[in-house]
N, CA, C and O of each residue as an XYZ file, in Angstrom:
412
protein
N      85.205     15.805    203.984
C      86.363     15.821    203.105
C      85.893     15.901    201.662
O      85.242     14.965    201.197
N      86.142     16.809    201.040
C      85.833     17.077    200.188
C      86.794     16.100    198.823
O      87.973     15.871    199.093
N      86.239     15.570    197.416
C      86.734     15.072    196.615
C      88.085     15.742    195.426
O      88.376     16.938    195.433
N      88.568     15.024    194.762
C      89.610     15.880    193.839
C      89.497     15.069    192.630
O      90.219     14.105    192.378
N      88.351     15.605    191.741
C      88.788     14.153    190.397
C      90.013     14.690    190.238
O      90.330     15.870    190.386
N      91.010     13.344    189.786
C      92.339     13.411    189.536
C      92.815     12.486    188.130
O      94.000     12.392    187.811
N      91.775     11.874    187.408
C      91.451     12.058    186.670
C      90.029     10.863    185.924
O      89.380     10.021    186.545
N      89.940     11.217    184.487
C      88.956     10.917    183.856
C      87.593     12.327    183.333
O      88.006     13.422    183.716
N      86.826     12.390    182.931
C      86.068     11.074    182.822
C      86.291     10.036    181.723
O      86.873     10.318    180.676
N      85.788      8.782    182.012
C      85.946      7.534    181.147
C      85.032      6.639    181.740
O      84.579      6.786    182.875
N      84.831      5.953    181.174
C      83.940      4.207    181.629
C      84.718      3.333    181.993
O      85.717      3.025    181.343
N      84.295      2.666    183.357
C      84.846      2.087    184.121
C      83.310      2.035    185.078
O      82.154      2.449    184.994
N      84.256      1.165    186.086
C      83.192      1.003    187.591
C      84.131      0.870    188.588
O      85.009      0.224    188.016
N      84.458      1.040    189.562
C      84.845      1.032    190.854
C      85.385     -0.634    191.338
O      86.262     -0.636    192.201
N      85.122     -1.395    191.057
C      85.742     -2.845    191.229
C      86.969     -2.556    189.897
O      88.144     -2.226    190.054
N      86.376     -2.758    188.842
C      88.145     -2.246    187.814
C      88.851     -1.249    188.399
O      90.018     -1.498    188.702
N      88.544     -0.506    188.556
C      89.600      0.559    189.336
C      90.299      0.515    190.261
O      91.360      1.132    190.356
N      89.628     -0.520    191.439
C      90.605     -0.954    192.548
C      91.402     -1.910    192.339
O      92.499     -2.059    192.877
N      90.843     -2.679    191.467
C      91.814     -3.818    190.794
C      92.822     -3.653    189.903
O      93.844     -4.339    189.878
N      92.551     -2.733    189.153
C      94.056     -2.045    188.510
C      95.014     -1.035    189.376
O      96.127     -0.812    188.899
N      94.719     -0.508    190.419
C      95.566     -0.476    191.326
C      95.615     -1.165    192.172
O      96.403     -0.604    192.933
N      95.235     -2.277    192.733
C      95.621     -3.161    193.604
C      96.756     -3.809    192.383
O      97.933     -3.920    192.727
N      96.399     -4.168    191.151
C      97.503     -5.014    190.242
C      98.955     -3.901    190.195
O     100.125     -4.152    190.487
N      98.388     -2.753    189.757
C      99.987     -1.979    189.923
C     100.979     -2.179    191.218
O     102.191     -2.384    191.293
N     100.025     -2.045    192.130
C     100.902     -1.657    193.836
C     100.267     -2.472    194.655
O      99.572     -2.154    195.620
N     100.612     -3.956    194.100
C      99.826     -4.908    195.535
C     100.226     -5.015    196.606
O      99.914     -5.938    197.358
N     100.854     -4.262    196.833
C     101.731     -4.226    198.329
C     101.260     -2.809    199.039
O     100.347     -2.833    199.864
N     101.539     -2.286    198.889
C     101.143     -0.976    198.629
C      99.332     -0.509    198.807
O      98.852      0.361    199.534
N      98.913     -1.073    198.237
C      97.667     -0.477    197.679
C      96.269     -1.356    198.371
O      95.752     -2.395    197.962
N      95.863     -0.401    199.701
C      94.780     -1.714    200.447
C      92.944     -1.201    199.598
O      92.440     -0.141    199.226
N      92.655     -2.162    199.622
C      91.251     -2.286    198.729
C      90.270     -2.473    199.698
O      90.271     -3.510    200.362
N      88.854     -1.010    199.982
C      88.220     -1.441    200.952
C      86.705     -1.498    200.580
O      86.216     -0.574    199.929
N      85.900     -2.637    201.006
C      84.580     -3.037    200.174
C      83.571     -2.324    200.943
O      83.528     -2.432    202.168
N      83.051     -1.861    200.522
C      81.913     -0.944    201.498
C      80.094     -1.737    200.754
O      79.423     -1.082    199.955
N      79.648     -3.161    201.251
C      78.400     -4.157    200.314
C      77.531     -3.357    200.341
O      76.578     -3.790    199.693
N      77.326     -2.324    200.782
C      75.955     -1.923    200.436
C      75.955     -0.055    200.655
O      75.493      0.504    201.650
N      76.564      0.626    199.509
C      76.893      2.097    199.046
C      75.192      2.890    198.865
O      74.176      2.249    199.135
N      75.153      4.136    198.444
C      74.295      4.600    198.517
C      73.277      4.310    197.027
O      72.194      4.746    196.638
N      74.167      3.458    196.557
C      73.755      2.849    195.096
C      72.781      1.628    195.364
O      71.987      1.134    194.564
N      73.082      1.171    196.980
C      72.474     -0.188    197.248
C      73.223     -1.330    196.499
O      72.500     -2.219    196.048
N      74.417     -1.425    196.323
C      75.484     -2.524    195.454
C      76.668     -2.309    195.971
O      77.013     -1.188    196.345
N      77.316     -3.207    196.037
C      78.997     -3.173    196.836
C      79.783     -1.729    196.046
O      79.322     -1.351    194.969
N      80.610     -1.218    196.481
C      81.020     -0.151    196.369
C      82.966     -0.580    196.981
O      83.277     -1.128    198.038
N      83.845     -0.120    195.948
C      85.229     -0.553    195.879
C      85.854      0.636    195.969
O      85.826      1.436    195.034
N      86.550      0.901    197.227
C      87.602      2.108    197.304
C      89.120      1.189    197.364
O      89.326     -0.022    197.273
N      89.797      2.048    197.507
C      91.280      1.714    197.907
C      92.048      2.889    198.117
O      91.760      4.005    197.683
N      93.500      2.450    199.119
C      93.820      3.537    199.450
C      95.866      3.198    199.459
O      96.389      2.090    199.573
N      96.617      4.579    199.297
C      98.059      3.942    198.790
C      98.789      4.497    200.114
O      99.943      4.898    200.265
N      97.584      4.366    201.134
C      98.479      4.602    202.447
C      98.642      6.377    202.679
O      98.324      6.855    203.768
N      99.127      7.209    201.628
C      98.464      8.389    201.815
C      97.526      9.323    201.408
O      97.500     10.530    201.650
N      96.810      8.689    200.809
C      95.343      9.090    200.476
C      94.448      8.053    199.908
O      94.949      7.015    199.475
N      93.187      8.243    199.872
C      91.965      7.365    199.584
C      91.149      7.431    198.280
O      90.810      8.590    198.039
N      90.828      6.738    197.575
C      90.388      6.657    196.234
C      89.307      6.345    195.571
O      89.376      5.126    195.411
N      88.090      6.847    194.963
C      87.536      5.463    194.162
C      86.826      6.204    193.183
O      86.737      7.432    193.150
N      86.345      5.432    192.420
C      86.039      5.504    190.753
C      84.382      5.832    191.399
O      83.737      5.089    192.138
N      83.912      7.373    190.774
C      82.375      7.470    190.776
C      82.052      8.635    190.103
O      82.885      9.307    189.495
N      80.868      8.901    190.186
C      80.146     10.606    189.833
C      79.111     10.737    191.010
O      78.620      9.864    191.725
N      78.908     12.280    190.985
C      78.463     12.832    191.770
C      76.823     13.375    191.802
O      76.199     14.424    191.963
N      76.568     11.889    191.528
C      75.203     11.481    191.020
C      74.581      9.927    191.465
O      75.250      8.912    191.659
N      73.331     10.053    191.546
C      72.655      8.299    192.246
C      72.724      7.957    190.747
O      72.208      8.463    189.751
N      73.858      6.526    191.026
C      73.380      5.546    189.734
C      72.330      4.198    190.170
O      72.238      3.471    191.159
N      71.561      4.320    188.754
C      70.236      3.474    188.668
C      70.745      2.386    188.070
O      71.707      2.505    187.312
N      69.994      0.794    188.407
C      69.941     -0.162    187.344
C      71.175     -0.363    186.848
O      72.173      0.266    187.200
N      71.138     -1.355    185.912
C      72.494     -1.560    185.239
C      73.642      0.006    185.198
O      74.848     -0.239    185.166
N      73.368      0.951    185.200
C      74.125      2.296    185.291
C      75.591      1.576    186.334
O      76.783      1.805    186.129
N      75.066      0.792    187.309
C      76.175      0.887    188.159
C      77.432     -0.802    187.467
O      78.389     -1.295    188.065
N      76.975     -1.119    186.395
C      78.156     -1.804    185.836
C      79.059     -1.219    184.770
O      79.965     -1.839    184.212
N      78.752     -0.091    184.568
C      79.557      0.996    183.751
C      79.121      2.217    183.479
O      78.123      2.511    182.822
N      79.725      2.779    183.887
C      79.127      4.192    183.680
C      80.539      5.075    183.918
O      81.524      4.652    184.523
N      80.394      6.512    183.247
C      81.511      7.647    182.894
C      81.665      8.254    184.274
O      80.749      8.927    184.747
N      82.925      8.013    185.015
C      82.902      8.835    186.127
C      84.419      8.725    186.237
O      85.061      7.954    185.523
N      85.107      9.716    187.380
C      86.061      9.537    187.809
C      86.775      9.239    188.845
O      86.153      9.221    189.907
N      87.889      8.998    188.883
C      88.751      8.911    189.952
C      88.821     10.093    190.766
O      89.294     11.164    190.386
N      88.295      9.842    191.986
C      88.027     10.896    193.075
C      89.598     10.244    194.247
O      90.010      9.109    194.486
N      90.116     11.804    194.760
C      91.111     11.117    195.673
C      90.709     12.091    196.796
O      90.496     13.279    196.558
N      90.602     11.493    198.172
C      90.119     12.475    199.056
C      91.372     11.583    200.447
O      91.920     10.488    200.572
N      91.299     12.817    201.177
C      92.324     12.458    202.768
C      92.105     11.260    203.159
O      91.031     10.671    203.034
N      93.344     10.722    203.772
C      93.261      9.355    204.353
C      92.504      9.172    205.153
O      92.173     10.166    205.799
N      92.073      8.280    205.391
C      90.726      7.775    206.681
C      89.434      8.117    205.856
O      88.545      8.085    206.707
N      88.908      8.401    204.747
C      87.833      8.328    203.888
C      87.330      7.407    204.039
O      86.266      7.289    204.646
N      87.893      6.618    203.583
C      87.147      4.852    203.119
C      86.628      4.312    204.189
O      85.592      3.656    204.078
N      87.261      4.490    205.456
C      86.603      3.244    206.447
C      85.570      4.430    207.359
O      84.801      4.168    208.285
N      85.827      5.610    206.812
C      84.567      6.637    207.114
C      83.415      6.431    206.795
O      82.524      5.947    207.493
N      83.368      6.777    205.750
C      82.419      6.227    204.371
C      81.583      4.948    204.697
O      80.364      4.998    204.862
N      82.425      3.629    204.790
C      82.386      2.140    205.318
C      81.378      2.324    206.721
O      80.228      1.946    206.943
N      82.048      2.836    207.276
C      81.004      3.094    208.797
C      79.407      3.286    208.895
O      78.484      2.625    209.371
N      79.569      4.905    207.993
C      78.478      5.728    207.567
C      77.618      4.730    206.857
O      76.454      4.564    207.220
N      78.053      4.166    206.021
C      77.068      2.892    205.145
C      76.442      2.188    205.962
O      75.236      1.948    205.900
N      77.474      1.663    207.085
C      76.949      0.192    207.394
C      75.713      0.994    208.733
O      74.571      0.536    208.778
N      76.086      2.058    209.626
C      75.055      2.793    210.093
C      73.636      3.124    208.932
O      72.478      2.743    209.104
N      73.880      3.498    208.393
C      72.963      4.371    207.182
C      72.371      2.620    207.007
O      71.242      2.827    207.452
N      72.371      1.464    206.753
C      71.525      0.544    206.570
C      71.170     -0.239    207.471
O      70.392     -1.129    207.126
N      71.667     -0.178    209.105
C      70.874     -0.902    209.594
C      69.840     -0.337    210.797
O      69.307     -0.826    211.794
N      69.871      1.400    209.913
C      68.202      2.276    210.449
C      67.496      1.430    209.913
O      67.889      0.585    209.109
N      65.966      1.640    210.462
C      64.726      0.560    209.592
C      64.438      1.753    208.550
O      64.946      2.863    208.706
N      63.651      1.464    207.559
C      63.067      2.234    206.388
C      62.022      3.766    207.264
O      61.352      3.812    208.295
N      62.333      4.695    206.307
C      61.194      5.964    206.851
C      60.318      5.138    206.772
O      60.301      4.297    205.873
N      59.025      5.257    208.113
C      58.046      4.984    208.562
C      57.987      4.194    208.946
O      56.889      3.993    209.465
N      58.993      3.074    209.067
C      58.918      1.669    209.588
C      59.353      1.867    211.096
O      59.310      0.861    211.804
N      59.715      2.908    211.590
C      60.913      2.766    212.898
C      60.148      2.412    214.081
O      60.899      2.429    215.056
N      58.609      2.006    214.479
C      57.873      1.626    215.332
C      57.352     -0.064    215.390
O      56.844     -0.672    216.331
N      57.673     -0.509    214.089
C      57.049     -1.818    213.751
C      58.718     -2.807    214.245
O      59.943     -2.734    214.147
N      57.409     -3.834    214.896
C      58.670     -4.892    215.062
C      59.649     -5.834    213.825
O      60.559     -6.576    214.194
């Protein structure tokens, strides 16, 4: 599924972003934590029931980079997030390249 910035860019991070729409549409608006993203740091989507959301760029952020940095609001088809969520939690509990023989 491909992304749609819908808008920005601006500075922000992905926890403000779900939290200002979780504050607009708390009813409405489910917030899904994905602890360990390809950033290696919790990672904040949310979704308004018909489509899926979250604040990034289309780039590995380093180091402090991932407490603010210029990116946007990406909105992609419903069922993203707990896609994504899956893929993560697979994607970290492979062992490291070269480790996959050691106990």
């Amino acid at each position: 599924m491909s992304a749609k910035n819908i808008k920005g860019p601006f500075w922000s991070n992905c926890l403000l972003e779900a939290a200002k729409a979780k504050i607009r549409h708390p009813v409405k608006v489910k917030v899904t934590v994905v602890p360990r993203s390809e950033a290696r740091c919790p990672h904040f989507l949310w979704s308004d029931g018909e489509y899926d959301y979250d604040f990034g760029v289309e780039r590995r952020l380093v180091g402090a980079q991932i407490l603010l940095f210029y990116g946007y609001i990406r909105r992609r088809g419903l069922g993203f997030n707990q896609k994504y969520k899956e893929r993560m939690r697979k994607a970290w509990r492979r062992p490291p390249e070269g480790e996959e023989g050691t106990p």
